[in-house]
PDB file of C-alpha atoms and ligand atoms in Angstrom:
ATOM      1  CA  MET A  17       0.447  23.484  -2.616  1.00 87.00           C
ATOM      2  CA  THR A  18      -0.417  22.439   0.886  1.00 97.00           C
ATOM      3  CA  ARG A  19      -1.901  19.150   1.122  1.00 98.00           C
ATOM      4  CA  ARG A  20      -4.844  18.214   3.231  1.00 98.00           C
ATOM      5  CA  VAL A  21      -4.345  15.312   5.369  1.00 99.00           C
ATOM      6  CA  ALA A  22      -6.876  12.888   6.818  1.00 99.00           C
ATOM      7  CA  ILE A  23      -6.283  10.494   9.748  1.00 99.00           C
ATOM      8  CA  LEU A  24      -7.773   7.175   9.914  1.00 98.00           C
ATOM      9  CA  ILE A  25      -8.239   5.943  13.699  1.00 98.00           C
ATOM     10  CA  SER A  26      -9.657   3.071  15.950  1.00 98.00           C
ATOM     11  CA  GLY A  27      -8.088   3.601  19.346  1.00 98.00           C
ATOM     12  CA  GLY A  28      -6.245   6.039  21.480  1.00 98.00           C
ATOM     13  CA  GLY A  29      -5.083   8.067  18.690  1.00 98.00           C
ATOM     14  CA  SER A  30      -1.403   8.972  19.976  1.00 98.00           C
ATOM     15  CA  ASN A  31       0.127   8.663  16.442  1.00 98.00           C
ATOM     16  CA  MET A  32      -2.696  10.906  15.474  1.00 99.00           C
ATOM     17  CA  GLU A  33      -2.042  13.587  18.010  1.00 98.00           C
ATOM     18  CA  ALA A  34       2.099  13.196  16.939  1.00 98.00           C
ATOM     19  CA  LEU A  35       0.892  13.871  13.036  1.00 99.00           C
ATOM     20  CA  VAL A  36      -1.233  16.685  13.679  1.00 99.00           C
ATOM     21  CA  ASN A  37       1.149  18.531  16.159  1.00 98.00           C
ATOM     22  CA  SER A  38       3.926  18.412  13.622  1.00 98.00           C
ATOM     23  CA  MET A  39       1.828  19.873  10.711  1.00 98.00           C
ATOM     24  CA  THR A  40       2.692  23.684  11.570  1.00 98.00           C
ATOM     25  CA  GLY A  41       4.803  26.504  10.312  1.00 98.00           C
ATOM     26  CA  SER A  42       6.569  25.358   7.126  1.00 97.00           C
ATOM     27  CA  HIS A  43       5.038  21.980   7.150  1.00 98.00           C
ATOM     28  CA  PRO A  44       3.787  21.131   3.634  1.00 98.00           C
ATOM     29  CA  ALA A  45       0.322  19.612   4.936  1.00 98.00           C
ATOM     30  CA  ARG A  46      -2.248  20.057   7.229  1.00 98.00           C
ATOM     31  CA  PRO A  47      -4.664  18.001   9.161  1.00 98.00           C
ATOM     32  CA  VAL A  48      -8.240  18.426   7.669  1.00 98.00           C
ATOM     33  CA  LEU A  49     -10.069  15.408   9.495  1.00 98.00           C
ATOM     34  CA  VAL A  50      -9.769  12.524  11.868  1.00 98.00           C
ATOM     35  CA  VAL A  51     -12.092   9.832  11.162  1.00 98.00           C
ATOM     36  CA  SER A  52     -12.604   6.709  13.341  1.00 98.00           C
ATOM     37  CA  ASN A  53     -14.365   3.264  12.683  1.00 98.00           C
ATOM     38  CA  ASP A  54     -15.531   3.084  16.501  1.00 98.00           C
ATOM     39  CA  PRO A  55     -17.331   5.979  18.418  1.00 98.00           C
ATOM     40  CA  LEU A  56     -15.728   4.931  21.372  1.00 98.00           C
ATOM     41  CA  ALA A  57     -12.001   5.733  20.031  1.00 98.00           C
ATOM     42  CA  GLY A  58     -10.026   7.734  22.499  1.00 98.00           C
ATOM     43  CA  GLY A  59      -8.704   9.339  19.747  1.00 98.00           C
ATOM     44  CA  LEU A  60     -11.783  11.480  18.962  1.00 98.00           C
ATOM     45  CA  ALA A  61     -11.591  13.378  22.108  1.00 98.00           C
ATOM     46  CA  LYS A  62      -7.970  14.196  21.551  1.00 98.00           C
ATOM     47  CA  ALA A  63      -8.767  15.398  17.994  1.00 98.00           C
ATOM     48  CA  ARG A  64     -11.666  17.675  19.484  1.00 98.00           C
ATOM     49  CA  LYS A  65      -8.975  19.031  21.986  1.00 98.00           C
ATOM     50  CA  LEU A  66      -6.722  19.861  18.704  1.00 98.00           C
ATOM     51  CA  GLY A  67      -9.344  21.521  16.883  1.00 98.00           C
ATOM     52  CA  VAL A  68      -9.468  19.067  14.153  1.00 98.00           C
ATOM     53  CA  GLY A  69     -12.766  17.927  12.957  1.00 98.00           C
ATOM     54  CA  SER A  70     -13.632  14.226  13.461  1.00 98.00           C
ATOM     55  CA  PHE A  71     -16.160  11.853  11.934  1.00 98.00           C
ATOM     56  CA  VAL A  72     -17.331   8.423  12.616  1.00 98.00           C
ATOM     57  CA  VAL A  73     -17.982   5.822  10.381  1.00 98.00           C
ATOM     58  CA  ASP A  74     -19.351   2.973  12.606  1.00 98.00           C
ATOM     59  CA  HIS A  75     -18.214  -0.493  10.817  1.00 98.00           C
ATOM     60  CA  ARG A  76     -20.496  -2.127  12.802  1.00 97.00           C
ATOM     61  CA  ALA A  77     -23.375  -0.420  11.473  1.00 97.00           C
ATOM     62  CA  TYR A  78     -22.288  -1.906   7.906  1.00 97.00           C
ATOM     63  CA  GLY A  79     -22.229  -5.697   9.247  1.00 97.00           C
ATOM     64  CA  SER A  80     -20.496  -7.546   6.626  1.00 96.00           C
ATOM     65  CA  ASP A  81     -21.018  -4.927   3.906  1.00 97.00           C
ATOM     66  CA  ARG A  82     -17.511  -3.951   3.505  1.00 96.00           C
ATOM     67  CA  ILE A  83     -17.913  -1.944   0.370  1.00 97.00           C
ATOM     68  CA  GLY A  84     -20.764  -0.034   1.773  1.00 98.00           C
ATOM     69  CA  PHE A  85     -18.450   0.897   4.838  1.00 98.00           C
ATOM     70  CA  GLU A  86     -15.798   2.003   2.265  1.00 98.00           C
ATOM     71  CA  MET A  87     -18.237   3.701   0.340  1.00 98.00           C
ATOM     72  CA  GLU A  88     -19.061   5.800   3.146  1.00 98.00           C
ATOM     73  CA  LEU A  89     -15.331   6.394   4.421  1.00 98.00           C
ATOM     74  CA  ASN A  90     -14.452   7.295   0.841  1.00 98.00           C
ATOM     75  CA  ARG A  91     -17.345   9.672   0.877  1.00 98.00           C
ATOM     76  CA  VAL A  92     -16.209  11.661   3.811  1.00 98.00           C
ATOM     77  CA  LEU A  93     -12.471  11.962   2.767  1.00 98.00           C
ATOM     78  CA  GLN A  94     -13.487  13.411  -0.505  1.00 98.00           C
ATOM     79  CA  THR A  95     -16.037  15.533   1.293  1.00 98.00           C
ATOM     80  CA  ALA A  96     -13.043  16.874   3.284  1.00 98.00           C
ATOM     81  CA  LYS A  97     -10.940  17.168   0.044  1.00 98.00           C
ATOM     82  CA  ALA A  98      -8.397  15.112   1.641  1.00 98.00           C
ATOM     83  CA  ASP A  99      -5.391  14.605  -0.588  1.00 98.00           C
ATOM     84  CA  LEU A 100      -3.219  12.225   1.777  1.00 98.00           C
ATOM     85  CA  VAL A 101      -4.659   9.615   4.325  1.00 98.00           C
ATOM     86  CA  CYS A 102      -2.895   8.509   7.041  1.00 99.00           C
ATOM     87  CA  LEU A 103      -3.804   5.348   8.749  1.00 98.00           C
ATOM     88  CA  ALA A 104      -2.843   5.640  12.697  1.00 98.00           C
ATOM     89  CA  GLY A 105      -3.919   2.448  14.338  1.00 98.00           C
ATOM     90  CA  PHE A 106      -6.716   1.942  12.040  1.00 98.00           C
ATOM     91  CA  MET A 107      -7.885  -1.901  12.780  1.00 96.00           C
ATOM     92  CA  ARG A 108     -10.166  -2.399   9.572  1.00 96.00           C
ATOM     93  CA  ILE A 109      -8.674  -4.344   6.722  1.00 94.00           C
ATOM     94  CA  LEU A 110      -9.265  -2.204   3.301  1.00 96.00           C
ATOM     95  CA  THR A 111     -10.306  -4.029   0.292  1.00 97.00           C
ATOM     96  CA  PRO A 112      -8.393  -3.534  -2.792  1.00 97.00           C
ATOM     97  CA  ALA A 113     -10.945  -1.365  -4.235  1.00 97.00           C
ATOM     98  CA  PHE A 114     -10.379   1.096  -1.463  1.00 98.00           C
ATOM     99  CA  THR A 115      -6.511   1.026  -1.537  1.00 98.00           C
ATOM    100  CA  GLN A 116      -6.503   1.527  -5.216  1.00 97.00           C
ATOM    101  CA  ARG A 117      -8.545   4.556  -5.078  1.00 97.00           C
ATOM    102  CA  TRP A 118      -6.230   6.055  -2.465  1.00 98.00           C
ATOM    103  CA  ALA A 119      -2.664   4.296  -4.251  1.00 98.00           C
ATOM    104  CA  GLY A 120       0.060   6.868  -3.744  1.00 97.00           C
ATOM    105  CA  ARG A 121      -1.881   8.941  -1.192  1.00 98.00           C
ATOM    106  CA  MET A 122      -2.151   6.697   1.680  1.00 98.00           C
ATOM    107  CA  LEU A 123       0.106   5.468   4.476  1.00 98.00           C
ATOM    108  CA  ASN A 124       0.410   3.290   7.404  1.00 98.00           C
ATOM    109  CA  ILE A 125       2.350   2.586  10.467  1.00 98.00           C
ATOM    110  CA  HIS A 126       3.023  -0.828  11.581  1.00 98.00           C
ATOM    111  CA  PRO A 127       4.673  -1.691  14.617  1.00 98.00           C
ATOM    112  CA  SER A 128       7.595  -4.242  13.279  1.00 98.00           C
ATOM    113  CA  LEU A 129      10.515  -3.809  11.072  1.00 98.00           C
ATOM    114  CA  LEU A 130       8.739  -4.979   8.007  1.00 98.00           C
ATOM    115  CA  PRO A 131       8.610  -7.115   5.854  1.00 98.00           C
ATOM    116  CA  LYS A 132       9.063  -9.020   9.577  1.00 98.00           C
ATOM    117  CA  TYR A 133       5.668  -9.565  11.340  1.00 98.00           C
ATOM    118  CA  ARG A 134       2.866  -8.382   9.039  1.00 97.00           C
ATOM    119  CA  GLY A 135      -0.510  -8.661  10.971  1.00 97.00           C
ATOM    120  CA  LEU A 136      -0.940  -8.764  14.886  1.00 97.00           C
ATOM    121  CA  HIS A 137       1.224  -9.375  18.165  1.00 98.00           C
ATOM    122  CA  THR A 138       4.151  -8.036  16.339  1.00 98.00           C
ATOM    123  CA  HIS A 139       5.989  -7.415  19.867  1.00 98.00           C
ATOM    124  CA  LYS A 140       5.294 -10.883  21.118  1.00 98.00           C
ATOM    125  CA  ARG A 141       6.455 -12.615  17.633  1.00 98.00           C
ATOM    126  CA  ALA A 142       9.805 -10.544  17.843  1.00 98.00           C
ATOM    127  CA  ILE A 143      10.486 -11.516  21.225  1.00 98.00           C
ATOM    128  CA  GLU A 144       9.660 -15.111  20.654  1.00 98.00           C
ATOM    129  CA  ALA A 145      11.753 -15.151  17.441  1.00 98.00           C
ATOM    130  CA  GLY A 146      14.697 -14.122  19.522  1.00 98.00           C
ATOM    131  CA  ASP A 147      15.343 -11.222  17.745  1.00 98.00           C
ATOM    132  CA  ALA A 148      17.808  -8.628  18.873  1.00 98.00           C
ATOM    133  CA  GLU A 149      15.863  -5.479  17.254  1.00 98.00           C
ATOM    134  CA  HIS A 150      12.569  -4.382  16.871  1.00 98.00           C
ATOM    135  CA  GLY A 151      10.914  -1.275  15.617  1.00 98.00           C
ATOM    136  CA  CYS A 152       8.211   0.359  13.212  1.00 98.00           C
ATOM    137  CA  THR A 153       7.660   1.018   9.726  1.00 98.00           C
ATOM    138  CA  VAL A 154       5.886   3.719   7.591  1.00 98.00           C
ATOM    139  CA  HIS A 155       4.749   2.356   4.385  1.00 98.00           C
ATOM    140  CA  GLU A 156       2.515   3.141   1.479  1.00 98.00           C
ATOM    141  CA  VAL A 157      -0.517   1.165   1.776  1.00 98.00           C
ATOM    142  CA  THR A 158      -1.428  -1.349  -1.202  1.00 97.00           C
ATOM    143  CA  ALA A 159      -3.874  -4.133  -1.588  1.00 95.00           C
ATOM    144  CA  ASP A 160      -1.760  -6.458   0.520  1.00 93.00           C
ATOM    145  CA  LEU A 161      -1.874  -6.186   4.232  1.00 91.00           C
ATOM    146  CA  ASP A 162       1.007  -4.458   5.892  1.00 91.00           C
ATOM    147  CA  ASP A 163       2.898  -4.377   2.265  1.00 94.00           C
ATOM    148  CA  GLY A 164       3.917  -1.551   0.433  1.00 95.00           C
ATOM    149  CA  PRO A 165       6.801   0.435  -0.411  1.00 97.00           C
ATOM    150  CA  ILE A 166       8.605   1.339   2.803  1.00 98.00           C
ATOM    151  CA  LEU A 167       9.127   4.991   3.566  1.00 98.00           C
ATOM    152  CA  GLY A 168      10.762   4.827   6.770  1.00 98.00           C
ATOM    153  CA  GLN A 169      11.722   2.775   9.833  1.00 98.00           C
ATOM    154  CA  ALA A 170      12.869   3.026  13.493  1.00 98.00           C
ATOM    155  CA  ARG A 171      14.528   0.481  15.314  1.00 98.00           C
ATOM    156  CA  LEU A 172      15.451  -0.134  19.083  1.00 98.00           C
ATOM    157  CA  PRO A 173      17.151  -3.162  20.680  1.00 98.00           C
ATOM    158  CA  ILE A 174      14.887  -5.828  22.621  1.00 98.00           C
ATOM    159  CA  LEU A 175      16.390  -6.060  25.719  1.00 98.00           C
ATOM    160  CA  PRO A 176      16.709  -8.997  28.215  1.00 97.00           C
ATOM    161  CA  GLY A 177      13.506  -9.382  30.243  1.00 97.00           C
ATOM    162  CA  ASP A 178      11.374  -7.408  27.742  1.00 98.00           C
ATOM    163  CA  THR A 179       7.592  -8.381  27.324  1.00 98.00           C
ATOM    164  CA  PRO A 180       5.476  -7.411  24.761  1.00 98.00           C
ATOM    165  CA  ASP A 181       4.137  -4.857  26.956  1.00 98.00           C
ATOM    166  CA  THR A 182       7.682  -3.061  27.978  1.00 98.00           C
ATOM    167  CA  LEU A 183       8.478  -3.335  24.057  1.00 98.00           C
ATOM    168  CA  ALA A 184       5.277  -1.497  22.640  1.00 98.00           C
ATOM    169  CA  LYS A 185       5.677   1.367  25.304  1.00 98.00           C
ATOM    170  CA  ARG A 186       9.402   1.794  24.635  1.00 98.00           C
ATOM    171  CA  LEU A 187       8.445   1.640  20.626  1.00 98.00           C
ATOM    172  CA  LEU A 188       5.469   4.169  20.914  1.00 98.00           C
ATOM    173  CA  PRO A 189       7.759   7.089  21.362  1.00 98.00           C
ATOM    174  CA  LEU A 190       9.861   6.325  18.320  1.00 98.00           C
ATOM    175  CA  GLU A 191       6.131   5.624  16.226  1.00 98.00           C
ATOM    176  CA  HIS A 192       5.725   9.267  17.080  1.00 98.00           C
ATOM    177  CA  GLU A 193       9.092  10.651  15.843  1.00 98.00           C
ATOM    178  CA  LEU A 194       8.978   8.377  12.535  1.00 98.00           C
ATOM    179  CA  TYR A 195       5.490   8.981  11.295  1.00 98.00           C
ATOM    180  CA  PRO A 196       5.532  12.767  11.338  1.00 98.00           C
ATOM    181  CA  ALA A 197       8.792  12.761   9.788  1.00 98.00           C
ATOM    182  CA  VAL A 198       7.846  10.469   7.004  1.00 98.00           C
ATOM    183  CA  LEU A 199       4.659  12.359   6.310  1.00 98.00           C
ATOM    184  CA  ARG A 200       6.750  15.591   6.260  1.00 98.00           C
ATOM    185  CA  ARG A 201       8.942  14.083   3.458  1.00 98.00           C
ATOM    186  CA  TYR A 202       6.000  12.535   1.723  1.00 98.00           C
ATOM    187  CA  ALA A 203       3.847  15.644   1.793  1.00 98.00           C
ATOM    188  CA  ALA A 204       6.745  17.628  -0.256  1.00 98.00           C
ATOM    189  CA  ASP A 205       6.977  14.546  -2.672  1.00 97.00           C
ATOM    190  CA  ASP A 206      10.313  13.476  -0.952  1.00 97.00           C
ATOM    191  CA  ARG A 207      10.437   9.448  -1.066  1.00 96.00           C
ATOM    192  CA  THR A 208      13.710   9.145   0.381  1.00 96.00           C
ATOM    193  CA  PRO A 209      13.481   6.643   3.493  1.00 97.00           C
ATOM    194  CA  VAL A 210      13.725   8.246   6.976  1.00 98.00           C
ATOM    195  CA  LEU A 211      15.837   5.742   9.342  1.00 98.00           C
ATOM    196  CA  LEU A 212      15.722   6.180  12.990  1.00 98.00           C
ATOM    197  CA  GLY A 213      17.651   4.468  15.803  1.00 91.00           C
ATOM    198  CA  GLY A 214      19.932   1.131  15.138  1.00 71.00           C
ATOM    199  CA  SER A 215      22.034  -1.069  17.392  1.00 50.00           C
ATOM    200  CA  ASP A 216      23.405   2.209  19.229  1.00 44.00           C
ATOM    201  CA  LEU A 217      20.231   3.264  20.402  1.00 40.00           C
ATOM    202  CA  THR A 218      19.848   1.854  23.838  1.00 38.00           C
ATOM    203  CA  SER A 219      17.791   4.425  25.679  1.00 37.00           C
TER     204      SER A 219
HETATM  205  C1  GRF B 304       0.665   1.718  17.186  1.00 52.27           C
HETATM  206  O1  GRF B 304       1.338   0.678  18.081  1.00 52.27           O
HETATM  207  C2  GRF B 304       0.350   1.344  15.671  1.00 52.27           C
HETATM  208  O2  GRF B 304       1.891   1.065  15.348  1.00 52.27           O
HETATM  209  C3  GRF B 304      -0.389   0.548  15.616  1.00 52.27           C
HETATM  210  O3  GRF B 304      -1.585   0.594  16.743  1.00 52.27           O
HETATM  211  C4  GRF B 304      -1.075   1.370  17.901  1.00 52.27           C
HETATM  212  C5  GRF B 304      -1.972   2.758  17.880  1.00 52.27           C
HETATM  213  O4  GRF B 304      -1.642   3.323  18.603  1.00 52.27           O
HETATM  214  N1  GRF B 304      -0.693  -0.005  14.819  1.00 52.27           N
HETATM  215  P1  GRF B 304      -2.413   4.890  18.691  1.00 52.27           P
HETATM  216  O5  GRF B 304      -4.036   4.958  18.622  1.00 52.27           O
HETATM  217  O6  GRF B 304      -2.000   5.759  17.746  1.00 52.27           O
HETATM  218  O7  GRF B 304      -2.124   5.519  19.946  1.00 52.27           O
END
């Protein structure tokens, strides 16, 4: 059975683009919808170009009514008959009620080697800690922020002179490799972790 994938974004949507482009041929899933919480997200135009339906659920319209926002988000996902949800640079914290509803069907990519550096400013925190390595993680979404079973990680060395920007730039292509690789396995009910890169990875 082909899995129907919805992708939630807030920004540029480069991970969304990588996911959409990967779902072709024998891939066990297909993209059905891109949802943004921000009407100005650059990823919306990308989704249109890719021929994937897009929808905005503007969180600002709901003020502090998190439940109302999530009810609408859920309605949109149900209407699209999404089987799986990929958070791809989606910058809203979801309530336990929502994560519970999608438990085992929702993935996230986070730009750190979890469990290190949950939350924001991960590149800066890794450099300031003097870490030799940095990376990204794809995990199942649970009620706790940037937590949940790890499905894959990609690593890269932190080089002398790296800034949060240079590190983020070198990491992004690895995110684009890791997330599609994990989704392909996940959609085929394979939970074997995907491990990319390592100390031998210098480029
Ligand atoms: C990525 O670095 C992702 O890991 C983080 O936000 C960034 C989103 O980039 N959570 P994009 O919108 O996929 O281009």
